[in-house]
PDB file of C-alpha atoms in Angstrom:
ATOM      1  CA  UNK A   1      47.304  28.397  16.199  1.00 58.00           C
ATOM      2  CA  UNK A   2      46.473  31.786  15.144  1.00 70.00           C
ATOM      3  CA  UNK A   3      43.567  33.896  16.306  1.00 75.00           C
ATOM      4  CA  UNK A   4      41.980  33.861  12.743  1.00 77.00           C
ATOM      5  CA  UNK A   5      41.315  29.918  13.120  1.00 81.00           C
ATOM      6  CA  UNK A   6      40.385  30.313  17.004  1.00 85.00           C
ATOM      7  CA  UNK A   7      37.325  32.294  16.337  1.00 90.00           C
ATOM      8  CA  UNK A   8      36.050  29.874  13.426  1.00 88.00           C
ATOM      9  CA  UNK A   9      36.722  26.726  16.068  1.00 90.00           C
ATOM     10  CA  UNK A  10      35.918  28.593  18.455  1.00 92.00           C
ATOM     11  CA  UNK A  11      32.056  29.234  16.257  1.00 94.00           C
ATOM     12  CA  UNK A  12      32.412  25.382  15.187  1.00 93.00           C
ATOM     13  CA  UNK A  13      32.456  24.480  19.190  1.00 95.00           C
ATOM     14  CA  UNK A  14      28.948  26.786  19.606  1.00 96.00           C
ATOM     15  CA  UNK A  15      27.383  25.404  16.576  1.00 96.00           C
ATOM     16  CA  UNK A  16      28.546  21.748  17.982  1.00 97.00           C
ATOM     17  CA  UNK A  17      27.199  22.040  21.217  1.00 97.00           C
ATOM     18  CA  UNK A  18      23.626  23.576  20.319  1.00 97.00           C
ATOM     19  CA  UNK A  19      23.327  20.655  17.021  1.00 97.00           C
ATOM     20  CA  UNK A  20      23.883  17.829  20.301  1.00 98.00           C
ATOM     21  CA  UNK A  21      21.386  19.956  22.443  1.00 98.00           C
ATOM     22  CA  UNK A  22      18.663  19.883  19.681  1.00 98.00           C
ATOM     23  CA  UNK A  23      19.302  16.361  18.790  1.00 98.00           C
ATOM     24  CA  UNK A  24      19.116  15.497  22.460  1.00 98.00           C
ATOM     25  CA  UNK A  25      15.628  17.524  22.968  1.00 97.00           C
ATOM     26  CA  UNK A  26      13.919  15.512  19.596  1.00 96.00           C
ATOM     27  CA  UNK A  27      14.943  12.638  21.180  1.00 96.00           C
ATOM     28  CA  UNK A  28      13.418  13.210  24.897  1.00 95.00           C
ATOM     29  CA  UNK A  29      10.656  14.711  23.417  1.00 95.00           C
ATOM     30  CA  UNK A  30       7.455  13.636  22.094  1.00 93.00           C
ATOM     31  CA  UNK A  31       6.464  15.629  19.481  1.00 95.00           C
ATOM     32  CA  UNK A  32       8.079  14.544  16.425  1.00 97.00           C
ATOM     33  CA  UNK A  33       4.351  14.696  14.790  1.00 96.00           C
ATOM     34  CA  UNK A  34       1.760  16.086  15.364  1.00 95.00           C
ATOM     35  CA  UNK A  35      -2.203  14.577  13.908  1.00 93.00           C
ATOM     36  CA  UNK A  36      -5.790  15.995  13.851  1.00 92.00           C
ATOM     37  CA  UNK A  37      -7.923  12.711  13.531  1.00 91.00           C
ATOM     38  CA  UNK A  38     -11.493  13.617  12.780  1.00 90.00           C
ATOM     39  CA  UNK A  39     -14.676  11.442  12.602  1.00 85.00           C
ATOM     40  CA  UNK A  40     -16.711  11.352   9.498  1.00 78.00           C
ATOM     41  CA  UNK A  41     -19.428  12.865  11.299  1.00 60.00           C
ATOM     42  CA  UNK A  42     -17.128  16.320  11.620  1.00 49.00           C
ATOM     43  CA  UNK A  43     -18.999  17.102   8.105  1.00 48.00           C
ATOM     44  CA  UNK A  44     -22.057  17.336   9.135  1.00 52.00           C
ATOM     45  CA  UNK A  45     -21.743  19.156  11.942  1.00 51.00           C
ATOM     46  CA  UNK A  46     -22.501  23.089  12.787  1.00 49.00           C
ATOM     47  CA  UNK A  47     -19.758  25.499  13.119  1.00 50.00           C
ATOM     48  CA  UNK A  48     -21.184  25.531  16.517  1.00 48.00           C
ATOM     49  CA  UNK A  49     -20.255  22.151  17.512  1.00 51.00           C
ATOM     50  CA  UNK A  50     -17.765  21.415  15.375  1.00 58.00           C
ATOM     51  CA  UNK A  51     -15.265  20.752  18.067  1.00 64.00           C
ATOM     52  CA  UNK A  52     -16.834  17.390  18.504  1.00 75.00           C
ATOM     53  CA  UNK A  53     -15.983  14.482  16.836  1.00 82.00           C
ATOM     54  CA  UNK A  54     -11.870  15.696  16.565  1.00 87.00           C
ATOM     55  CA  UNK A  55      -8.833  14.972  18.492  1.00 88.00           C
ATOM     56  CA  UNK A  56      -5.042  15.544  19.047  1.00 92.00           C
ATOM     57  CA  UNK A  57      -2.370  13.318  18.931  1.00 93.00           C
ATOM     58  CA  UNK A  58       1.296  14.556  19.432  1.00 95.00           C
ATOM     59  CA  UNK A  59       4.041  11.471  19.177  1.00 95.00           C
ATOM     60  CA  UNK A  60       7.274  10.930  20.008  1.00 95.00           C
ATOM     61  CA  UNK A  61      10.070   8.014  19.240  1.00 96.00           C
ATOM     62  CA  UNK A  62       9.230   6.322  22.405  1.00 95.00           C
ATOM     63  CA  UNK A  63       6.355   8.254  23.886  1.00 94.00           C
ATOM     64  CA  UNK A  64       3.044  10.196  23.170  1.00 94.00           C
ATOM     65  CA  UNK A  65      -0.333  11.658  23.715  1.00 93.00           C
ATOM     66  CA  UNK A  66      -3.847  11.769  22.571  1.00 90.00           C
ATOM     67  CA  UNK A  67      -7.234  13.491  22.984  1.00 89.00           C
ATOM     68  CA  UNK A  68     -10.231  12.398  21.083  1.00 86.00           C
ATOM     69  CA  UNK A  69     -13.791  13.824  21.308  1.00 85.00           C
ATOM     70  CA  UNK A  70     -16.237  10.805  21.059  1.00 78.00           C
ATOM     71  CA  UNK A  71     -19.245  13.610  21.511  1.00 76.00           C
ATOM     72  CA  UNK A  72     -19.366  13.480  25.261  1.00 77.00           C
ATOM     73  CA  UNK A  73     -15.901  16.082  25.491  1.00 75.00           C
ATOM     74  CA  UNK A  74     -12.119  15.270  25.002  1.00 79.00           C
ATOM     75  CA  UNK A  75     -10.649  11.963  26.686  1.00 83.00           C
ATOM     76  CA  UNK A  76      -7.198  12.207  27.075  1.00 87.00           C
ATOM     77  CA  UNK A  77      -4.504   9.380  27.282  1.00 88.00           C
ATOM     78  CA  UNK A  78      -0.435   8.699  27.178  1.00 91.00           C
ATOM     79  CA  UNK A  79       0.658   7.019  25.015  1.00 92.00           C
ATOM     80  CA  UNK A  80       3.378   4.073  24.472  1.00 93.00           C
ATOM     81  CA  UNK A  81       5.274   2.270  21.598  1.00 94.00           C
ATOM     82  CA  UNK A  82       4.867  -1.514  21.654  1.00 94.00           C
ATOM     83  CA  UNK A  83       6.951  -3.579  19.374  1.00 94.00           C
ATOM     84  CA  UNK A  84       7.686  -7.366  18.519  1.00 93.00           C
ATOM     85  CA  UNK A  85      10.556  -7.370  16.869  1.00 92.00           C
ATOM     86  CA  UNK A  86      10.047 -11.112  15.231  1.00 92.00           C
ATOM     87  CA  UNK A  87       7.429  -9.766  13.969  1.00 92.00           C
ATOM     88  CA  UNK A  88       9.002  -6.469  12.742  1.00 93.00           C
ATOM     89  CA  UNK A  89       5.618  -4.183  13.508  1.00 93.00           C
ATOM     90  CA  UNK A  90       4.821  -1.514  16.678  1.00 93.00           C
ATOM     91  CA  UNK A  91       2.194  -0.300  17.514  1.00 92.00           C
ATOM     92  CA  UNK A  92       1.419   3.183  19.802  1.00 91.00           C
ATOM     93  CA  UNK A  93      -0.752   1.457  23.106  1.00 90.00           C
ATOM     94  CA  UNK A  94      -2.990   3.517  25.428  1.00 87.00           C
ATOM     95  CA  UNK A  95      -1.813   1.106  28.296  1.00 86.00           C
ATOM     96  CA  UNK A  96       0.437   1.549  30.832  1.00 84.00           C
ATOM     97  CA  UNK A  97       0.359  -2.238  31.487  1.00 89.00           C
ATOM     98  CA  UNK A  98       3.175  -4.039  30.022  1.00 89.00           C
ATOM     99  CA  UNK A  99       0.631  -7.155  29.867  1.00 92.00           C
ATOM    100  CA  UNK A 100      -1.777  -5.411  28.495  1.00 91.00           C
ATOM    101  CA  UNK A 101       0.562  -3.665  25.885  1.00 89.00           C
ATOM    102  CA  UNK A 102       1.425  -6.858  24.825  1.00 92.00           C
ATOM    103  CA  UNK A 103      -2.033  -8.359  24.791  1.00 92.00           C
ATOM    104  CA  UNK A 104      -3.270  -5.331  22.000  1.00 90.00           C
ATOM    105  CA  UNK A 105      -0.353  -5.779  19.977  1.00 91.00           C
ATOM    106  CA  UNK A 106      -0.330  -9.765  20.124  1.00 92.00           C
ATOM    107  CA  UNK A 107      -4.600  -9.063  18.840  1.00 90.00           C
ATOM    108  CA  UNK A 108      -3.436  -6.769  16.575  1.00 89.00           C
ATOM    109  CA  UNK A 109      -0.841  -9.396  14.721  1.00 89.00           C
ATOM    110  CA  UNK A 110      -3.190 -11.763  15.006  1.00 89.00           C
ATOM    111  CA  UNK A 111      -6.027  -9.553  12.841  1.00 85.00           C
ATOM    112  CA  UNK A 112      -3.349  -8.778  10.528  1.00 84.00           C
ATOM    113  CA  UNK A 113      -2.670 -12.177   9.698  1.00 86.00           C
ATOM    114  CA  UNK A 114      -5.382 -14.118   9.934  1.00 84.00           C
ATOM    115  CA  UNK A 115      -8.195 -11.973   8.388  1.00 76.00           C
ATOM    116  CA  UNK A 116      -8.845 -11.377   4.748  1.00 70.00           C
ATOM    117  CA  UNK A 117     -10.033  -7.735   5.054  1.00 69.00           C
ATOM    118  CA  UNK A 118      -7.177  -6.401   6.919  1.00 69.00           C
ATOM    119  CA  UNK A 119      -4.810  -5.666   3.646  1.00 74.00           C
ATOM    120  CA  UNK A 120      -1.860  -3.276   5.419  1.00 82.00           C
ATOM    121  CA  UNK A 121      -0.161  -2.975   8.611  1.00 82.00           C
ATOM    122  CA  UNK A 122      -1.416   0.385   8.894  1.00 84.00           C
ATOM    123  CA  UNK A 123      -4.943  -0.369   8.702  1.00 83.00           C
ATOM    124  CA  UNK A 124      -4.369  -1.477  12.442  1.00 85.00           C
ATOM    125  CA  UNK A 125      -2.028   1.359  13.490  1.00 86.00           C
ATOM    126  CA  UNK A 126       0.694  -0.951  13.399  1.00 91.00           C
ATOM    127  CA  UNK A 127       4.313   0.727  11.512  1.00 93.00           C
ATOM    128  CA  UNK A 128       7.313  -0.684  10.663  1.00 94.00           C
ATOM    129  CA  UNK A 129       9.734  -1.761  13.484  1.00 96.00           C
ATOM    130  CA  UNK A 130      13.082  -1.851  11.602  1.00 96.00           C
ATOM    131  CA  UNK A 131      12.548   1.734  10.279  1.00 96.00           C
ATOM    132  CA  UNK A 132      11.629   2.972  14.070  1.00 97.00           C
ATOM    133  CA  UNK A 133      14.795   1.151  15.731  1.00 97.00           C
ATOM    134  CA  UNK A 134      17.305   2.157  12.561  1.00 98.00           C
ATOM    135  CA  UNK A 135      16.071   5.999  13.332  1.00 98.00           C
ATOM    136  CA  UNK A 136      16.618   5.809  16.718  1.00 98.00           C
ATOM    137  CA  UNK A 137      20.121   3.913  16.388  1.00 98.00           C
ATOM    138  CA  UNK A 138      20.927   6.394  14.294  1.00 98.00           C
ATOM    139  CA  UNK A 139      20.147   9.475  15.886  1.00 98.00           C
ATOM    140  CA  UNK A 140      21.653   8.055  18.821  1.00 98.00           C
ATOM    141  CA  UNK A 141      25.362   7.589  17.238  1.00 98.00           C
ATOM    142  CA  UNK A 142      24.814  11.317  15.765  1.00 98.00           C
ATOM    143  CA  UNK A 143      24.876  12.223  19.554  1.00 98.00           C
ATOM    144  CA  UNK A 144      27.697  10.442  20.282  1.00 98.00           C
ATOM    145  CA  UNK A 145      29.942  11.941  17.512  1.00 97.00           C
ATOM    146  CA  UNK A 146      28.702  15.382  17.926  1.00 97.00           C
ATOM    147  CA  UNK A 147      30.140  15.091  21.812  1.00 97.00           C
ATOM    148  CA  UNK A 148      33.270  13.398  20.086  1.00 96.00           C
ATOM    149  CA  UNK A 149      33.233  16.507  17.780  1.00 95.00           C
ATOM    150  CA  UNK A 150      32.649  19.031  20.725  1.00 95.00           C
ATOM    151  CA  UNK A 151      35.435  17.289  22.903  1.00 94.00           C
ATOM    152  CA  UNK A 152      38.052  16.982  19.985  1.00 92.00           C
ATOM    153  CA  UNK A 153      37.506  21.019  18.970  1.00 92.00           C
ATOM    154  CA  UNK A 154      38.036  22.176  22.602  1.00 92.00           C
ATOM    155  CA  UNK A 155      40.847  20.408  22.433  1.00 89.00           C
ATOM    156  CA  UNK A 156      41.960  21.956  18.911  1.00 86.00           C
ATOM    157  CA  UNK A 157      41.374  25.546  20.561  1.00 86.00           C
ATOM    158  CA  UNK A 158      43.632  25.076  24.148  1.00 86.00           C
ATOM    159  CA  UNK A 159      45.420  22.556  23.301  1.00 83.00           C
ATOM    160  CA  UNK A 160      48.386  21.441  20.502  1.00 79.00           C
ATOM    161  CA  UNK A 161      47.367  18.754  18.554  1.00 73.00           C
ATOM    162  CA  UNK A 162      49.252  16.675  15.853  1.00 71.00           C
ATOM    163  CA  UNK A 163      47.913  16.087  12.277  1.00 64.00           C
ATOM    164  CA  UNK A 164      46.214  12.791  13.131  1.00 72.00           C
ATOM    165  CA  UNK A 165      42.101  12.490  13.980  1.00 72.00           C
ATOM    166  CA  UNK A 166      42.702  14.416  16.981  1.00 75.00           C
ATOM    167  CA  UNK A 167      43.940  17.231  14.866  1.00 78.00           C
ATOM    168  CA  UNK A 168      42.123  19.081  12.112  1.00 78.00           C
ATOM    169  CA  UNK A 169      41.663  15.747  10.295  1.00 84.00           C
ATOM    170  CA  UNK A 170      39.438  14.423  12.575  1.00 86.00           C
ATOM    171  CA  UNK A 171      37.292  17.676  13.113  1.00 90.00           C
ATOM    172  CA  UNK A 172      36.541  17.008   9.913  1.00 91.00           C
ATOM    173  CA  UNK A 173      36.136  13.299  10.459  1.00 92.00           C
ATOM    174  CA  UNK A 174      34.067  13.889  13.670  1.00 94.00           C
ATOM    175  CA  UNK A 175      31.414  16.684  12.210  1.00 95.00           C
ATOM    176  CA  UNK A 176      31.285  14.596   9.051  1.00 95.00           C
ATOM    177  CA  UNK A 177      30.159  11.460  11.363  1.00 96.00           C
ATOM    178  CA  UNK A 178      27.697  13.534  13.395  1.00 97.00           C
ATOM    179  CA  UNK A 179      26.061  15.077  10.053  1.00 97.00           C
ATOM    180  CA  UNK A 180      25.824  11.675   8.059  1.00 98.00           C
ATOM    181  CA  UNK A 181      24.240   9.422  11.195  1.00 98.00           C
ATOM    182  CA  UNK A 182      21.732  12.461  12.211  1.00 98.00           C
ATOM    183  CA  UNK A 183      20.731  12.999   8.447  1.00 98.00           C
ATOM    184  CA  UNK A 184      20.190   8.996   8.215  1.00 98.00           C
ATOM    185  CA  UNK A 185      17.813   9.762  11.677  1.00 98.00           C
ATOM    186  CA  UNK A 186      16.118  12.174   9.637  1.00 98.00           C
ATOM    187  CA  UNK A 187      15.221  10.424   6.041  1.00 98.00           C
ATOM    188  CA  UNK A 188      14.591   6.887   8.122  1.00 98.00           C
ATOM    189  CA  UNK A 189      11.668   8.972  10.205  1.00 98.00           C
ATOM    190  CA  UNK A 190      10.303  10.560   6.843  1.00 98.00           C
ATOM    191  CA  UNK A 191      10.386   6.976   5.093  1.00 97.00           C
ATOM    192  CA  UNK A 192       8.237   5.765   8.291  1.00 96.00           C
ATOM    193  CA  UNK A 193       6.270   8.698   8.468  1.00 96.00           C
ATOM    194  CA  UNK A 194       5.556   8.206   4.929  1.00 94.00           C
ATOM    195  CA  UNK A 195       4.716   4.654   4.768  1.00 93.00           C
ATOM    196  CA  UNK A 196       3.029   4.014   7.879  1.00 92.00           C
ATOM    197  CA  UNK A 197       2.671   7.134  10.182  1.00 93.00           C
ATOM    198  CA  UNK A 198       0.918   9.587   7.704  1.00 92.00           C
ATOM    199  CA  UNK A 199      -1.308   7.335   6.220  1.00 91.00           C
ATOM    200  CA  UNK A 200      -2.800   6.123  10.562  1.00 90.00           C
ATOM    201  CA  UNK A 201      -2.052   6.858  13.812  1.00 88.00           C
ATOM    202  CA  UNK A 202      -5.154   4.961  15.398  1.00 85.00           C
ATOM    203  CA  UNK A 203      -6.000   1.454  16.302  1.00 82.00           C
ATOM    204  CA  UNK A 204      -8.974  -0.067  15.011  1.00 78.00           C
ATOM    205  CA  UNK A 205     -11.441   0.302  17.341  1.00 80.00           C
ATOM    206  CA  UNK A 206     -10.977   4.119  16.757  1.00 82.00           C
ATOM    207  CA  UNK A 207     -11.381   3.375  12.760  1.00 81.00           C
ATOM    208  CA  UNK A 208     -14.694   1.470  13.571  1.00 80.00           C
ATOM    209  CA  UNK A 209     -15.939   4.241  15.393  1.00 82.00           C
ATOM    210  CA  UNK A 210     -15.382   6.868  12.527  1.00 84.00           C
ATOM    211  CA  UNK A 211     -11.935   8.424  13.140  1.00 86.00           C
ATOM    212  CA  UNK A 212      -9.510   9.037  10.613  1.00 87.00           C
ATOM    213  CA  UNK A 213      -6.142  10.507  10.729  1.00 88.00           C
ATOM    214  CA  UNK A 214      -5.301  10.021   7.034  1.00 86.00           C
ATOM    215  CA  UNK A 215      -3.744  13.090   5.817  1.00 86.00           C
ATOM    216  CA  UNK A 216      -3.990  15.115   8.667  1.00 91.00           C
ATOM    217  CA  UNK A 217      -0.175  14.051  10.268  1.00 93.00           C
ATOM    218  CA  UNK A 218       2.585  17.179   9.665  1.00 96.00           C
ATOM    219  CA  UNK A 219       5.735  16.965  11.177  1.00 97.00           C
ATOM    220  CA  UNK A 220       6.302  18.795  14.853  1.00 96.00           C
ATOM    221  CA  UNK A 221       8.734  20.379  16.854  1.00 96.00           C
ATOM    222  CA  UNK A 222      10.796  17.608  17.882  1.00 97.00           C
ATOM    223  CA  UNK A 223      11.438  16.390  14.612  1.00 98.00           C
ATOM    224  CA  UNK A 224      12.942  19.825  13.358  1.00 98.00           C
ATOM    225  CA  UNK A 225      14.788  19.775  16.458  1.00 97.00           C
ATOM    226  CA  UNK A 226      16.962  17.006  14.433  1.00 98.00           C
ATOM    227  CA  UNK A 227      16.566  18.846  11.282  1.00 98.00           C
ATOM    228  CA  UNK A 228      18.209  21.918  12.968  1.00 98.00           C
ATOM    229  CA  UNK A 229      20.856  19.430  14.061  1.00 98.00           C
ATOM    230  CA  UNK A 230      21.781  18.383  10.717  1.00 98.00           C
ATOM    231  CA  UNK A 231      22.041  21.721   9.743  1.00 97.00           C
ATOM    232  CA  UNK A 232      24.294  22.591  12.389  1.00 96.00           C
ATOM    233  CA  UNK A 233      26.937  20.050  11.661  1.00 97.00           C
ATOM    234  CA  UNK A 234      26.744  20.958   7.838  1.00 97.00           C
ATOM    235  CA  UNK A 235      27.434  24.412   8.422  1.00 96.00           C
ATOM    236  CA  UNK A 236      30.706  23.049  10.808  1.00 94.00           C
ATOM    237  CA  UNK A 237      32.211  21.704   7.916  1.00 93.00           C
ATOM    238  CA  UNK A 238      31.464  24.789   5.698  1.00 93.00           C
ATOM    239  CA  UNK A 239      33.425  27.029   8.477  1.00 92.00           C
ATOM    240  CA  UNK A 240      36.046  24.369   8.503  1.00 89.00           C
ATOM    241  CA  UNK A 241      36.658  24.764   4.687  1.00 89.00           C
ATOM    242  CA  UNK A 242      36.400  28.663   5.000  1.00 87.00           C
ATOM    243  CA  UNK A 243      38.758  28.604   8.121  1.00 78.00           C
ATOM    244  CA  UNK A 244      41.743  27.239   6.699  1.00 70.00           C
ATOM    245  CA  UNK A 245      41.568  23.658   8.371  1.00 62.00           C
ATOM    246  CA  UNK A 246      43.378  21.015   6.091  1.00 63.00           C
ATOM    247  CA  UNK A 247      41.400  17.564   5.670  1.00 60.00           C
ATOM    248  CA  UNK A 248      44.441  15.341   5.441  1.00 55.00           C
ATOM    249  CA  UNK A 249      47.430  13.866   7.514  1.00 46.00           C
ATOM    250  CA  UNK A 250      51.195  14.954   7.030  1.00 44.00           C
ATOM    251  CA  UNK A 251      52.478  11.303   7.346  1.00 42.00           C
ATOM    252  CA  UNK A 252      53.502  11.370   3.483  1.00 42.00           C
ATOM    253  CA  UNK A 253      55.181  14.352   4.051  1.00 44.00           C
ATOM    254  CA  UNK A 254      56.636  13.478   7.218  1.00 41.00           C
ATOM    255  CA  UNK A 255      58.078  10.174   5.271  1.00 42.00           C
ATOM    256  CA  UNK A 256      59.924  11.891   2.497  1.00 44.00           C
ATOM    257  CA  UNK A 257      61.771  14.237   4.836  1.00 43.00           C
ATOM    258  CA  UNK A 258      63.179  11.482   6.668  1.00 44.00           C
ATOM    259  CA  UNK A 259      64.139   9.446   3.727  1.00 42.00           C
ATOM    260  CA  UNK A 260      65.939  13.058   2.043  1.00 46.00           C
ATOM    261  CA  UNK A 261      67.692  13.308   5.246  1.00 50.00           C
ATOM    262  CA  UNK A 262      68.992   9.425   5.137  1.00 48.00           C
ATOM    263  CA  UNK A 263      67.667   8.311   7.742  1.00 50.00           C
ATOM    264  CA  UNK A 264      64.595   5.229   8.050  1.00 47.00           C
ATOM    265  CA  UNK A 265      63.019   4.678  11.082  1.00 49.00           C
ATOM    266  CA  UNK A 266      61.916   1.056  11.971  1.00 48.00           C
TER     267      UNK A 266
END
């Protein structure tokens, strides 16, 4: 391999490794969105005191945080997601309890189906389970194939591979796999975000008391952690394509040489 192409893999193996990183860090960390719940009291208030009455939340796929001011100064609390998935909902508890986790989201199923006033699953905080598990199934395999991808281009740079996957085919193959299952991460999180996650955050009780995070959800850090990520492994097949790297397997040609030369292999 010449020098030319060992720079671009060489580029391709940085951009690789620092795509997995980020995708790694948005999914340890829990701030994939970030809300500013106020109550409808906020309105009224002086500039003076106008702290009161607002809170914090920052979530994550698994994990979060909040800190609401009832009036009396912030309460903080960790967060946790709670799902059933016969029922296909979760539901972000302020319990460390398992029992207890259960217990909300069991009452929280229960409102949902049995009273008339309770129209959507987000009026009681509760979001869609099969859009949470898909994102996180999917960002998962887009960590997976990146490390495939990083593996498969140190090899490409020290070693001598054929024209099969582990060749230049498959850093194609690999990067393409890493890209398409970390964008899927990415537009399943803004379809939940959208249907569920922008519209509440907060259990009832908080609703009852006057809180509203409606609107006032933007995406955060960890999310455009994954973002980057996607990015990453786009540009990797961009430097591919600029570098030279063929996206096919000699086999074809292989064939016809043999059969010009008289002799088939069996």
């Amino acid at each position: 391999m010449n020098d030319h192409k060992k720079v671009y893999l060489t580029l391709i193996f940085l951009l690789t490794l620092a795509s997995v990183i980020l995708m790694v860090v948005g999914f340890a960390t829990e701030h994939w969105i970030i809300s500013h719940p106020v109550k409808n009291q906020t309105a009224n208030l002086s500039d003076e005191t106008s702290t009161k009455f607002t809170g914090v939340i920052t979530l994550g796929l698994f994990k979060g945080h909040r800190s609401l001011d009832y009036g009396y100064g912030s309460r903080s609390r960790d967060l946790w997601v709670v799902c059933d998935a016969g029922f296909g909902s979760c539901i972000f508890c302020n319990e460390s309890s398992t029992k207890t986790q259960n217990i909300i989201l069991d009452t929280a199923i229960a409102r949902y189906k049995n009273s008339s006033s309770v129209k959507e699953l987000n009026d009681l905080g509760l979001f869609n389970f099969g859009l949470w598990v898909s994102t996180i199934v999917m960002l998962s395999l887009g960590i997976v194939w990146g490390m495939v991808a990083i593996g498969f281009t140190v090899y490409n740079i020290f070693g001598k591979p054929i024209e099969t996957v582990t060749g230049e085919m498959g850093l194609y193959l690999w990067n393409g796999l890493a890209l398409n299952f970390s964008l899927l991460a990415v537009l399943l999180y803004v379809g939940l975000f959208i249907n569920n996650l922008q519209v509440n955050l907060l259990p009832e009780e908080d609703i009852l008391t006057g809180f509203s995070s409606k609107d006032k959800t933007q995406f955060d850090q960890s999310f455009y952690c994954v973002v980057g990520a996607v990015g990453g492994f786009f540009i990797n097949i961009i430097l591919l394509c600029v570098s030279g790297q063929k996206c096919w397997c000699s086999y074809s040609h292989a064939g016809e040489k043999e059969i010009d030369n008289g002799m088939i292999l069996y």
